[in-house]
Amino acid sequence: MTAAATTDTRTVGKPGPGRLTGTGRLLRLALRRDRVALPVWLLVLASIPAITVGEYARLYPDPAQRAALTRSLGGNPSITLLYGPAHDLSTAGGFTAWRFGTLLPVFLALVCVFTLTRHTRQEEETGRQELLASTVVGRAAPLTAALLLSAGFGLLTGLVTAGALTVSGTAVPGSLAFGLGLTSVAWVFTGVAAVTAQLAEYARTANGLAGGALGVTFALRGIGDSADGFTWVSWLSPIGWSTRIQPFAGNRWWVLLVPAVVAVALVVTAFVLRPRRDLGLGLLPASLGPATASPRLRTPFALASRLHRGMLLGWVVSFAVFGALFGALASDVGDIVGDSAEMRATLARMGGSEGVVDAFLATMANFAGMVAALFAVQAALRMRAEESAVRLEPLLATGVSRIRWITGHLGFVLGGSAALVGTAGAVMGAVHGLRTGDVDGGFGDVFVGCLAQIPAVWVVAGTAVALFGLVPRVAPGAWGVAAVFVLISLFGPVLNLGQAVLNLSPFDHVPRLPGAAFTATPLVWLTVVAAALLTAGVWGFRRRDVG
């Protein structure tokens, strides 16, 4: 008793950890966890503009062609809706800034959102943050470390992109303006993710709220840039702010102050909201479930449906918007290509041989398949998440067999990915048909071209399932496999890579429809490979230990 009393006396009155105590250690831990993913994203995002600069002189060697680009593209609302205003396309830097000034910030913003949510809300959801909170870690340290990581990655990506552009031969001020424009969008949505991580109780909900905000801002930017008399709407969007910097066409540095102020305000808001909630909970009240489970949840497939339906619905809506945008743009693609024979030949190699429009539609169908493959990986890895969270073992302790459980999830991995490419094909074909006045012909060709991507998508899905079943600890490596396939298919033709390298991607074996002749043989072989991978994954899952 005396020893206990002495110990208590020594600890009474000692100050607790400061709000930021442990921030450095948490930051180093986060860097260690993301030591592979973030460098890969940095390399991909920074290299794309530099590659385009190198191709610009080859695609548009004639100064007259370059001068005509701004006139032809600047007045086309469909093109401006997607790519933003064309300020000056007579230089490689100006063309690159226009071509990627709206799309590249979206990808960078998503990486920052997912990174911040992973190291904040997901840590609380899994219970790891509660363990850290019981040690000498300040309450604001986890959020601060995540903000430093995400914002630092955004800044580094902007600077490396600017450096790569400069090395490629563009002007230093324009390169820096473009890179800092990317960083500004990344910082704003880092702040948005910090706020949604305080509002939502689950990581998926926080990512969904931040992703929805990103989609709204992209739509506002598109409306403001393409609709007459609504230019002011673009100023409501962080993506619109990045284009208003006008890299290589004026370099308006003062515009950077707007996203900087907004990002600071969002971060301050996140820190104000953080102490107002309990650890593990969100400010938005979670709805209470029914006292008894619905009869519709009595099967493994019904449970899988409950787990996947929200995510699948969001992807379906995104693919419908994707189809509408590119279906409306297809008939105007000739303005983008212009009179460049090199550009026409490159686009034909990427997506078909029977005309530029068919090549463009085939390319978009191929791209839809690649993005659907990312959904397939995400859906397949949901099985690993259920296993890691120890929600699978209680189910298998009942009458649920492993085969029934994994089959329920595979229905959404395979069926969901097929539904996505089908949605994109149906909407893109219908919109293109309406614009050209040939609904029957336009719809059928585009729809079939998208459906032809399904076997390739299933090969990627089968890879993820095989990793989950055979070597579950490296299952997240399925993201790397999918990224390699996508990068080979996207940039292999442009970089004139050898056919042996292109053949590594399943998407290179899909017939380029519409435009090319339909051949069933590669689709059959892709289906066989996908079936073999899926079988191996199911077999491995049946034989290995759970956990």
mmCIF file of C-alpha atoms in Angstrom, residues 188-538:
data_model
loop_
_atom_site.group_PDB
_atom_site.id
_atom_site.type_symbol
_atom_site.label_atom_id
_atom_site.label_comp_id
_atom_site.label_asym_id
_atom_site.label_seq_id
_atom_site.Cartn_x
_atom_site.Cartn_y
_atom_site.Cartn_z
ATOM 1 C CA VAL A 188 -7.561 22.447 -50.746
ATOM 2 C CA PHE A 189 -8.779 18.857 -50.873
ATOM 3 C CA THR A 190 -6.375 17.857 -48.127
ATOM 4 C CA GLY A 191 -8.284 20.367 -46.043
ATOM 5 C CA VAL A 192 -11.605 19.022 -47.294
ATOM 6 C CA ALA A 193 -10.582 15.482 -46.300
ATOM 7 C CA ALA A 194 -9.474 16.733 -42.872
ATOM 8 C CA VAL A 195 -12.965 18.142 -42.320
ATOM 9 C CA THR A 196 -14.846 15.096 -43.628
ATOM 10 C CA ALA A 197 -12.689 12.880 -41.398
ATOM 11 C CA GLN A 198 -14.167 14.746 -38.425
ATOM 12 C CA LEU A 199 -17.732 14.552 -39.736
ATOM 13 C CA ALA A 200 -17.991 10.895 -40.750
ATOM 14 C CA GLU A 201 -17.630 7.853 -38.541
ATOM 15 C CA TYR A 202 -16.236 5.561 -41.243
ATOM 16 C CA ALA A 203 -13.394 5.991 -43.706
ATOM 17 C CA ARG A 204 -15.563 5.091 -46.693
ATOM 18 C CA THR A 205 -18.058 7.796 -45.778
ATOM 19 C CA ALA A 206 -15.300 10.378 -45.307
ATOM 20 C CA ASN A 207 -13.787 9.501 -48.687
ATOM 21 C CA GLY A 208 -17.227 9.588 -50.274
ATOM 22 C CA LEU A 209 -17.962 13.077 -48.932
ATOM 23 C CA ALA A 210 -14.595 14.414 -50.081
ATOM 24 C CA GLY A 211 -14.930 12.677 -53.459
ATOM 25 C CA GLY A 212 -18.409 14.126 -53.878
ATOM 26 C CA ALA A 213 -17.044 17.599 -53.189
ATOM 27 C CA LEU A 214 -14.356 16.999 -55.826
ATOM 28 C CA GLY A 215 -16.988 15.935 -58.348
ATOM 29 C CA VAL A 216 -19.095 19.030 -57.647
ATOM 30 C CA THR A 217 -16.128 21.345 -58.085
ATOM 31 C CA PHE A 218 -15.197 19.676 -61.372
ATOM 32 C CA ALA A 219 -18.778 20.146 -62.594
ATOM 33 C CA LEU A 220 -18.778 23.803 -61.529
ATOM 34 C CA ARG A 221 -15.542 24.347 -63.396
ATOM 35 C CA GLY A 222 -16.953 22.701 -66.506
ATOM 36 C CA ILE A 223 -20.147 24.772 -66.426
ATOM 37 C CA GLY A 224 -18.266 28.015 -65.911
ATOM 38 C CA ASP A 225 -15.800 27.325 -68.714
ATOM 39 C CA SER A 226 -18.243 26.074 -71.346
ATOM 40 C CA ALA A 227 -21.492 28.030 -70.775
ATOM 41 C CA ASP A 228 -21.739 31.583 -72.095
ATOM 42 C CA GLY A 229 -22.323 34.160 -69.388
ATOM 43 C CA PHE A 230 -21.409 31.809 -66.508
ATOM 44 C CA THR A 231 -17.665 32.336 -66.314
ATOM 45 C CA TRP A 232 -18.021 33.375 -62.678
ATOM 46 C CA VAL A 233 -19.161 29.844 -61.780
ATOM 47 C CA SER A 234 -15.661 28.542 -62.508
ATOM 48 C CA TRP A 235 -14.348 30.787 -59.726
ATOM 49 C CA LEU A 236 -16.298 28.647 -57.243
ATOM 50 C CA SER A 237 -14.085 25.650 -58.018
ATOM 51 C CA PRO A 238 -10.520 24.974 -56.817
ATOM 52 C CA ILE A 239 -9.881 23.281 -60.170
ATOM 53 C CA GLY A 240 -11.079 26.462 -61.843
ATOM 54 C CA TRP A 241 -8.592 28.452 -59.774
ATOM 55 C CA SER A 242 -5.723 26.292 -61.027
ATOM 56 C CA THR A 243 -6.672 26.975 -64.661
ATOM 57 C CA ARG A 244 -7.082 30.701 -63.945
ATOM 58 C CA ILE A 245 -3.401 30.845 -63.024
ATOM 59 C CA GLN A 246 -2.858 30.506 -66.803
ATOM 60 C CA PRO A 247 0.522 28.742 -66.829
ATOM 61 C CA PHE A 248 2.622 29.626 -69.903
ATOM 62 C CA ALA A 249 -0.026 32.223 -70.839
ATOM 63 C CA GLY A 250 0.419 35.036 -68.334
ATOM 64 C CA ASN A 251 1.323 33.198 -65.103
ATOM 65 C CA ARG A 252 -1.102 35.043 -62.818
ATOM 66 C CA TRP A 253 0.578 34.302 -59.475
ATOM 67 C CA TRP A 254 -1.953 36.205 -57.371
ATOM 68 C CA VAL A 255 -4.593 33.527 -58.051
ATOM 69 C CA LEU A 256 -2.596 31.162 -55.810
ATOM 70 C CA LEU A 257 -3.661 33.249 -52.812
ATOM 71 C CA VAL A 258 -7.277 32.078 -53.183
ATOM 72 C CA PRO A 259 -6.681 28.314 -52.693
ATOM 73 C CA ALA A 260 -4.068 29.064 -50.018
ATOM 74 C CA VAL A 261 -6.601 30.988 -47.922
ATOM 75 C CA VAL A 262 -9.287 28.345 -48.440
ATOM 76 C CA ALA A 263 -6.902 25.506 -47.525
ATOM 77 C CA VAL A 264 -5.868 27.267 -44.302
ATOM 78 C CA ALA A 265 -9.516 27.887 -43.410
ATOM 79 C CA LEU A 266 -10.386 24.224 -43.938
ATOM 80 C CA VAL A 267 -7.449 23.027 -41.832
ATOM 81 C CA VAL A 268 -8.387 25.412 -39.010
ATOM 82 C CA THR A 269 -11.961 24.151 -39.208
ATOM 83 C CA ALA A 270 -10.757 20.550 -38.901
ATOM 84 C CA PHE A 271 -8.733 21.371 -35.770
ATOM 85 C CA VAL A 272 -11.713 23.191 -34.270
ATOM 86 C CA LEU A 273 -14.005 20.230 -34.920
ATOM 87 C CA ARG A 274 -11.565 17.590 -33.650
ATOM 88 C CA PRO A 275 -12.051 18.196 -29.874
ATOM 89 C CA ARG A 276 -15.833 18.320 -30.284
ATOM 90 C CA ARG A 277 -16.172 14.586 -30.881
ATOM 91 C CA ASP A 278 -15.164 11.401 -29.149
ATOM 92 C CA LEU A 279 -12.381 9.230 -30.497
ATOM 93 C CA GLY A 280 -13.778 6.771 -33.017
ATOM 94 C CA LEU A 281 -16.986 8.730 -33.588
ATOM 95 C CA GLY A 282 -17.942 11.411 -36.078
ATOM 96 C CA LEU A 283 -19.841 14.643 -35.645
ATOM 97 C CA LEU A 284 -22.548 13.416 -37.987
ATOM 98 C CA PRO A 285 -24.706 11.021 -35.950
ATOM 99 C CA ALA A 286 -24.675 7.463 -37.213
ATOM 100 C CA SER A 287 -28.137 6.045 -37.761
ATOM 101 C CA LEU A 288 -29.117 3.203 -35.476
ATOM 102 C CA GLY A 289 -29.805 -0.099 -37.158
ATOM 103 C CA PRO A 290 -32.979 -2.122 -36.606
ATOM 104 C CA ALA A 291 -33.251 -4.285 -33.498
ATOM 105 C CA THR A 292 -33.432 -7.409 -35.651
ATOM 106 C CA ALA A 293 -31.740 -8.138 -38.931
ATOM 107 C CA SER A 294 -33.768 -8.140 -42.116
ATOM 108 C CA PRO A 295 -34.609 -11.557 -43.564
ATOM 109 C CA ARG A 296 -32.833 -10.397 -46.705
ATOM 110 C CA LEU A 297 -29.507 -10.566 -44.838
ATOM 111 C CA ARG A 298 -29.698 -14.281 -44.158
ATOM 112 C CA THR A 299 -27.379 -15.287 -47.007
ATOM 113 C CA PRO A 300 -23.702 -14.485 -47.655
ATOM 114 C CA PHE A 301 -24.661 -12.879 -50.962
ATOM 115 C CA ALA A 302 -27.110 -10.558 -49.200
ATOM 116 C CA LEU A 303 -24.395 -9.505 -46.755
ATOM 117 C CA ALA A 304 -21.967 -8.905 -49.630
ATOM 118 C CA SER A 305 -24.662 -6.821 -51.314
ATOM 119 C CA ARG A 306 -24.977 -4.692 -48.203
ATOM 120 C CA LEU A 307 -21.215 -4.156 -48.111
ATOM 121 C CA HIS A 308 -20.736 -3.359 -51.813
ATOM 122 C CA ARG A 309 -23.905 -1.589 -52.911
ATOM 123 C CA GLY A 310 -23.000 1.936 -51.793
ATOM 124 C CA MET A 311 -19.589 1.816 -53.409
ATOM 125 C CA LEU A 312 -20.977 0.241 -56.575
ATOM 126 C CA LEU A 313 -23.703 2.869 -56.878
ATOM 127 C CA GLY A 314 -21.139 5.667 -56.684
ATOM 128 C CA TRP A 315 -19.039 4.016 -59.382
ATOM 129 C CA VAL A 316 -22.082 3.517 -61.626
ATOM 130 C CA VAL A 317 -22.980 7.208 -61.401
ATOM 131 C CA SER A 318 -19.375 8.158 -62.195
ATOM 132 C CA PHE A 319 -19.308 5.866 -65.232
ATOM 133 C CA ALA A 320 -22.594 7.299 -66.465
ATOM 134 C CA VAL A 321 -21.131 10.809 -66.269
ATOM 135 C CA PHE A 322 -17.966 9.547 -67.970
ATOM 136 C CA GLY A 323 -20.020 8.075 -70.818
ATOM 137 C CA ALA A 324 -22.058 11.244 -71.258
ATOM 138 C CA LEU A 325 -18.977 13.490 -71.365
ATOM 139 C CA PHE A 326 -17.007 11.465 -73.878
ATOM 140 C CA GLY A 327 -20.052 10.536 -75.915
ATOM 141 C CA ALA A 328 -20.756 14.243 -76.396
ATOM 142 C CA LEU A 329 -17.105 14.947 -77.175
ATOM 143 C CA ALA A 330 -16.572 12.182 -79.741
ATOM 144 C CA SER A 331 -17.960 14.001 -82.772
ATOM 145 C CA ASP A 332 -15.700 16.992 -82.030
ATOM 146 C CA VAL A 333 -12.501 14.994 -81.622
ATOM 147 C CA GLY A 334 -11.369 16.056 -85.068
ATOM 148 C CA ASP A 335 -10.839 19.562 -83.709
ATOM 149 C CA ILE A 336 -8.404 18.206 -81.118
ATOM 150 C CA VAL A 337 -6.481 16.191 -83.677
ATOM 151 C CA GLY A 338 -6.475 19.005 -86.218
ATOM 152 C CA ASP A 339 -4.378 18.503 -89.329
ATOM 153 C CA SER A 340 -1.615 16.580 -87.578
ATOM 154 C CA ALA A 341 -0.993 13.299 -89.381
ATOM 155 C CA GLU A 342 1.201 12.136 -86.492
ATOM 156 C CA MET A 343 -1.590 12.754 -83.982
ATOM 157 C CA ARG A 344 -4.077 10.860 -86.119
ATOM 158 C CA ALA A 345 -1.678 7.939 -86.457
ATOM 159 C CA THR A 346 -0.988 7.853 -82.704
ATOM 160 C CA LEU A 347 -4.685 7.962 -81.809
ATOM 161 C CA ALA A 348 -5.363 5.241 -84.363
ATOM 162 C CA ARG A 349 -2.683 3.018 -82.793
ATOM 163 C CA MET A 350 -4.260 3.551 -79.386
ATOM 164 C CA GLY A 351 -7.847 2.885 -80.380
ATOM 165 C CA GLY A 352 -8.663 1.712 -83.866
ATOM 166 C CA SER A 353 -8.056 2.128 -87.576
ATOM 167 C CA GLU A 354 -11.344 3.177 -89.169
ATOM 168 C CA GLY A 355 -11.443 6.909 -88.699
ATOM 169 C CA VAL A 356 -10.522 9.296 -85.933
ATOM 170 C CA VAL A 357 -13.935 9.246 -84.247
ATOM 171 C CA ASP A 358 -14.013 5.455 -84.107
ATOM 172 C CA ALA A 359 -10.456 5.484 -82.769
ATOM 173 C CA PHE A 360 -11.448 7.955 -80.072
ATOM 174 C CA LEU A 361 -14.518 5.940 -79.056
ATOM 175 C CA ALA A 362 -12.461 2.744 -78.969
ATOM 176 C CA THR A 363 -9.860 4.474 -76.827
ATOM 177 C CA MET A 364 -12.539 5.653 -74.398
ATOM 178 C CA ALA A 365 -14.004 2.133 -74.258
ATOM 179 C CA ASN A 366 -10.530 0.809 -73.469
ATOM 180 C CA PHE A 367 -10.079 3.471 -70.803
ATOM 181 C CA ALA A 368 -13.452 2.589 -69.275
ATOM 182 C CA GLY A 369 -12.246 -1.001 -68.962
ATOM 183 C CA MET A 370 -9.065 0.115 -67.205
ATOM 184 C CA VAL A 371 -10.979 2.187 -64.665
ATOM 185 C CA ALA A 372 -13.473 -0.646 -64.129
ATOM 186 C CA ALA A 373 -10.499 -2.867 -63.330
ATOM 187 C CA LEU A 374 -9.658 -0.515 -60.465
ATOM 188 C CA PHE A 375 -13.153 -1.045 -59.077
ATOM 189 C CA ALA A 376 -12.663 -4.801 -59.383
ATOM 190 C CA VAL A 377 -9.471 -4.570 -57.330
ATOM 191 C CA GLN A 378 -11.187 -2.418 -54.727
ATOM 192 C CA ALA A 379 -14.115 -4.836 -54.459
ATOM 193 C CA ALA A 380 -11.810 -7.862 -54.239
ATOM 194 C CA LEU A 381 -9.729 -6.277 -51.498
ATOM 195 C CA ARG A 382 -12.892 -5.681 -49.491
ATOM 196 C CA MET A 383 -12.701 -9.391 -48.691
ATOM 197 C CA ARG A 384 -9.258 -8.879 -47.204
ATOM 198 C CA ALA A 385 -10.560 -5.915 -45.198
ATOM 199 C CA GLU A 386 -13.335 -8.074 -43.724
ATOM 200 C CA GLU A 387 -10.779 -10.718 -42.816
ATOM 201 C CA SER A 388 -8.314 -8.242 -41.277
ATOM 202 C CA ALA A 389 -11.077 -6.626 -39.198
ATOM 203 C CA VAL A 390 -11.952 -10.078 -37.723
ATOM 204 C CA ARG A 391 -15.464 -9.943 -39.137
ATOM 205 C CA LEU A 392 -14.946 -13.055 -41.250
ATOM 206 C CA GLU A 393 -14.118 -15.538 -38.489
ATOM 207 C CA PRO A 394 -17.443 -15.182 -36.631
ATOM 208 C CA LEU A 395 -19.283 -15.836 -39.895
ATOM 209 C CA LEU A 396 -17.295 -18.959 -40.683
ATOM 210 C CA ALA A 397 -17.943 -20.200 -37.152
ATOM 211 C CA THR A 398 -21.618 -20.515 -38.127
ATOM 212 C CA GLY A 399 -23.059 -22.567 -40.953
ATOM 213 C CA VAL A 400 -21.563 -20.289 -43.614
ATOM 214 C CA SER A 401 -18.961 -22.095 -45.717
ATOM 215 C CA ARG A 402 -15.934 -20.424 -47.216
ATOM 216 C CA ILE A 403 -17.145 -21.107 -50.737
ATOM 217 C CA ARG A 404 -20.509 -19.449 -50.114
ATOM 218 C CA TRP A 405 -18.878 -16.435 -48.520
ATOM 219 C CA ILE A 406 -16.298 -15.800 -51.246
ATOM 220 C CA THR A 407 -18.833 -16.515 -53.990
ATOM 221 C CA GLY A 408 -21.076 -13.775 -52.640
ATOM 222 C CA HIS A 409 -18.268 -11.247 -52.938
ATOM 223 C CA LEU A 410 -17.132 -12.511 -56.338
ATOM 224 C CA GLY A 411 -20.604 -11.780 -57.662
ATOM 225 C CA PHE A 412 -19.902 -8.079 -57.114
ATOM 226 C CA VAL A 413 -16.253 -8.222 -58.157
ATOM 227 C CA LEU A 414 -17.171 -9.700 -61.542
ATOM 228 C CA GLY A 415 -20.755 -8.556 -62.013
ATOM 229 C CA GLY A 416 -20.107 -5.067 -60.688
ATOM 230 C CA SER A 417 -17.151 -4.447 -62.992
ATOM 231 C CA ALA A 418 -19.161 -5.736 -65.961
ATOM 232 C CA ALA A 419 -22.038 -3.435 -65.011
ATOM 233 C CA LEU A 420 -19.688 -0.443 -64.985
ATOM 234 C CA VAL A 421 -18.347 -0.924 -68.505
ATOM 235 C CA GLY A 422 -21.883 -1.682 -69.670
ATOM 236 C CA THR A 423 -23.133 1.573 -68.152
ATOM 237 C CA ALA A 424 -20.355 3.568 -69.772
ATOM 238 C CA GLY A 425 -20.997 1.905 -73.124
ATOM 239 C CA ALA A 426 -24.761 2.425 -73.000
ATOM 240 C CA VAL A 427 -24.568 6.110 -72.042
ATOM 241 C CA MET A 428 -21.633 6.935 -74.313
ATOM 242 C CA GLY A 429 -23.253 5.168 -77.266
ATOM 243 C CA ALA A 430 -26.627 6.818 -76.710
ATOM 244 C CA VAL A 431 -25.184 10.328 -76.377
ATOM 245 C CA HIS A 432 -22.907 9.883 -79.379
ATOM 246 C CA GLY A 433 -25.794 8.524 -81.419
ATOM 247 C CA LEU A 434 -27.987 11.488 -80.497
ATOM 248 C CA ARG A 435 -25.292 13.963 -81.503
ATOM 249 C CA THR A 436 -24.644 12.294 -84.850
ATOM 250 C CA GLY A 437 -28.285 11.467 -85.587
ATOM 251 C CA ASP A 438 -27.583 7.720 -85.805
ATOM 252 C CA VAL A 439 -28.738 6.319 -82.478
ATOM 253 C CA ASP A 440 -29.063 2.718 -83.620
ATOM 254 C CA GLY A 441 -25.670 2.447 -85.264
ATOM 255 C CA GLY A 442 -23.772 4.634 -82.802
ATOM 256 C CA PHE A 443 -25.209 2.956 -79.727
ATOM 257 C CA GLY A 444 -24.587 -0.612 -80.817
ATOM 258 C CA ASP A 445 -20.993 -0.118 -81.922
ATOM 259 C CA VAL A 446 -19.918 1.727 -78.780
ATOM 260 C CA PHE A 447 -21.818 -0.589 -76.441
ATOM 261 C CA VAL A 448 -20.204 -3.690 -77.932
ATOM 262 C CA GLY A 449 -16.799 -2.006 -77.804
ATOM 263 C CA CYS A 450 -17.190 -1.457 -74.056
ATOM 264 C CA LEU A 451 -18.495 -4.963 -73.393
ATOM 265 C CA ALA A 452 -15.421 -6.379 -75.133
ATOM 266 C CA GLN A 453 -13.328 -4.985 -72.255
ATOM 267 C CA ILE A 454 -14.926 -7.306 -69.688
ATOM 268 C CA PRO A 455 -12.530 -10.294 -70.105
ATOM 269 C CA ALA A 456 -9.514 -8.007 -69.614
ATOM 270 C CA VAL A 457 -11.132 -6.455 -66.548
ATOM 271 C CA TRP A 458 -11.735 -9.930 -65.147
ATOM 272 C CA VAL A 459 -8.059 -10.825 -65.607
ATOM 273 C CA VAL A 460 -7.166 -7.952 -63.275
ATOM 274 C CA ALA A 461 -9.933 -9.027 -60.898
ATOM 275 C CA GLY A 462 -8.653 -12.598 -60.993
ATOM 276 C CA THR A 463 -5.165 -11.380 -60.104
ATOM 277 C CA ALA A 464 -6.510 -9.606 -57.013
ATOM 278 C CA VAL A 465 -8.542 -12.663 -55.973
ATOM 279 C CA ALA A 466 -5.555 -14.966 -56.494
ATOM 280 C CA LEU A 467 -3.365 -12.801 -54.280
ATOM 281 C CA PHE A 468 -6.090 -12.705 -51.627
ATOM 282 C CA GLY A 469 -6.519 -16.450 -51.655
ATOM 283 C CA LEU A 470 -2.895 -17.540 -51.957
ATOM 284 C CA VAL A 471 -0.798 -14.816 -50.300
ATOM 285 C CA PRO A 472 -3.226 -12.535 -48.413
ATOM 286 C CA ARG A 473 -0.485 -10.422 -46.827
ATOM 287 C CA VAL A 474 0.540 -9.066 -50.217
ATOM 288 C CA ALA A 475 -3.019 -8.765 -51.541
ATOM 289 C CA PRO A 476 -2.767 -4.927 -51.693
ATOM 290 C CA GLY A 477 -0.106 -5.522 -54.339
ATOM 291 C CA ALA A 478 -3.026 -6.014 -56.738
ATOM 292 C CA TRP A 479 -3.116 -2.212 -56.981
ATOM 293 C CA GLY A 480 0.435 -2.260 -58.316
ATOM 294 C CA VAL A 481 -0.398 -4.951 -60.870
ATOM 295 C CA ALA A 482 -3.419 -2.979 -62.087
ATOM 296 C CA ALA A 483 -1.345 0.215 -62.255
ATOM 297 C CA VAL A 484 1.307 -1.485 -64.399
ATOM 298 C CA PHE A 485 -1.326 -2.759 -66.838
ATOM 299 C CA VAL A 486 -2.948 0.669 -67.074
ATOM 300 C CA LEU A 487 0.344 2.510 -67.580
ATOM 301 C CA ILE A 488 1.452 0.108 -70.318
ATOM 302 C CA SER A 489 -1.853 0.485 -72.156
ATOM 303 C CA LEU A 490 -2.024 4.270 -71.771
ATOM 304 C CA PHE A 491 1.542 5.276 -72.568
ATOM 305 C CA GLY A 492 2.979 2.252 -74.350
ATOM 306 C CA PRO A 493 1.663 3.230 -77.817
ATOM 307 C CA VAL A 494 2.632 6.874 -77.376
ATOM 308 C CA LEU A 495 6.166 5.928 -76.321
ATOM 309 C CA ASN A 496 6.432 3.352 -79.111
ATOM 310 C CA LEU A 497 7.194 0.505 -76.728
ATOM 311 C CA GLY A 498 7.816 -2.919 -78.194
ATOM 312 C CA GLN A 499 4.953 -5.295 -78.759
ATOM 313 C CA ALA A 500 6.388 -7.699 -76.186
ATOM 314 C CA VAL A 501 5.921 -5.038 -73.509
ATOM 315 C CA LEU A 502 2.451 -4.089 -74.733
ATOM 316 C CA ASN A 503 1.372 -7.732 -74.602
ATOM 317 C CA LEU A 504 1.882 -7.749 -70.829
ATOM 318 C CA SER A 505 -1.337 -5.778 -70.412
ATOM 319 C CA PRO A 506 -4.585 -7.702 -70.946
ATOM 320 C CA PHE A 507 -6.163 -4.545 -72.367
ATOM 321 C CA ASP A 508 -3.805 -4.647 -75.333
ATOM 322 C CA HIS A 509 -5.393 -7.916 -76.498
ATOM 323 C CA VAL A 510 -8.958 -6.577 -76.661
ATOM 324 C CA PRO A 511 -10.267 -5.802 -80.190
ATOM 325 C CA ARG A 512 -10.396 -2.024 -80.731
ATOM 326 C CA LEU A 513 -14.106 -1.583 -81.253
ATOM 327 C CA PRO A 514 -15.636 0.297 -82.956
ATOM 328 C CA GLY A 515 -13.407 0.501 -86.008
ATOM 329 C CA ALA A 516 -11.464 -2.746 -85.982
ATOM 330 C CA ALA A 517 -12.620 -6.226 -86.949
ATOM 331 C CA PHE A 518 -14.126 -8.280 -84.120
ATOM 332 C CA THR A 519 -12.072 -11.345 -83.160
ATOM 333 C CA ALA A 520 -13.280 -13.665 -80.432
ATOM 334 C CA THR A 521 -10.062 -15.618 -79.925
ATOM 335 C CA PRO A 522 -8.271 -13.119 -77.629
ATOM 336 C CA LEU A 523 -11.430 -12.644 -75.577
ATOM 337 C CA VAL A 524 -11.718 -16.397 -75.078
ATOM 338 C CA TRP A 525 -8.101 -16.644 -73.945
ATOM 339 C CA LEU A 526 -8.489 -13.713 -71.578
ATOM 340 C CA THR A 527 -11.563 -15.388 -70.086
ATOM 341 C CA VAL A 528 -9.633 -18.624 -69.622
ATOM 342 C CA VAL A 529 -6.799 -16.783 -67.850
ATOM 343 C CA ALA A 530 -9.282 -14.955 -65.622
ATOM 344 C CA ALA A 531 -11.027 -18.227 -64.752
ATOM 345 C CA ALA A 532 -7.694 -19.850 -63.865
ATOM 346 C CA LEU A 533 -6.738 -16.960 -61.587
ATOM 347 C CA LEU A 534 -10.125 -16.967 -59.885
ATOM 348 C CA THR A 535 -9.969 -20.725 -59.378
ATOM 349 C CA ALA A 536 -6.512 -20.454 -57.850
ATOM 350 C CA GLY A 537 -7.724 -17.738 -55.484
ATOM 351 C CA VAL A 538 -10.753 -19.728 -54.336
#
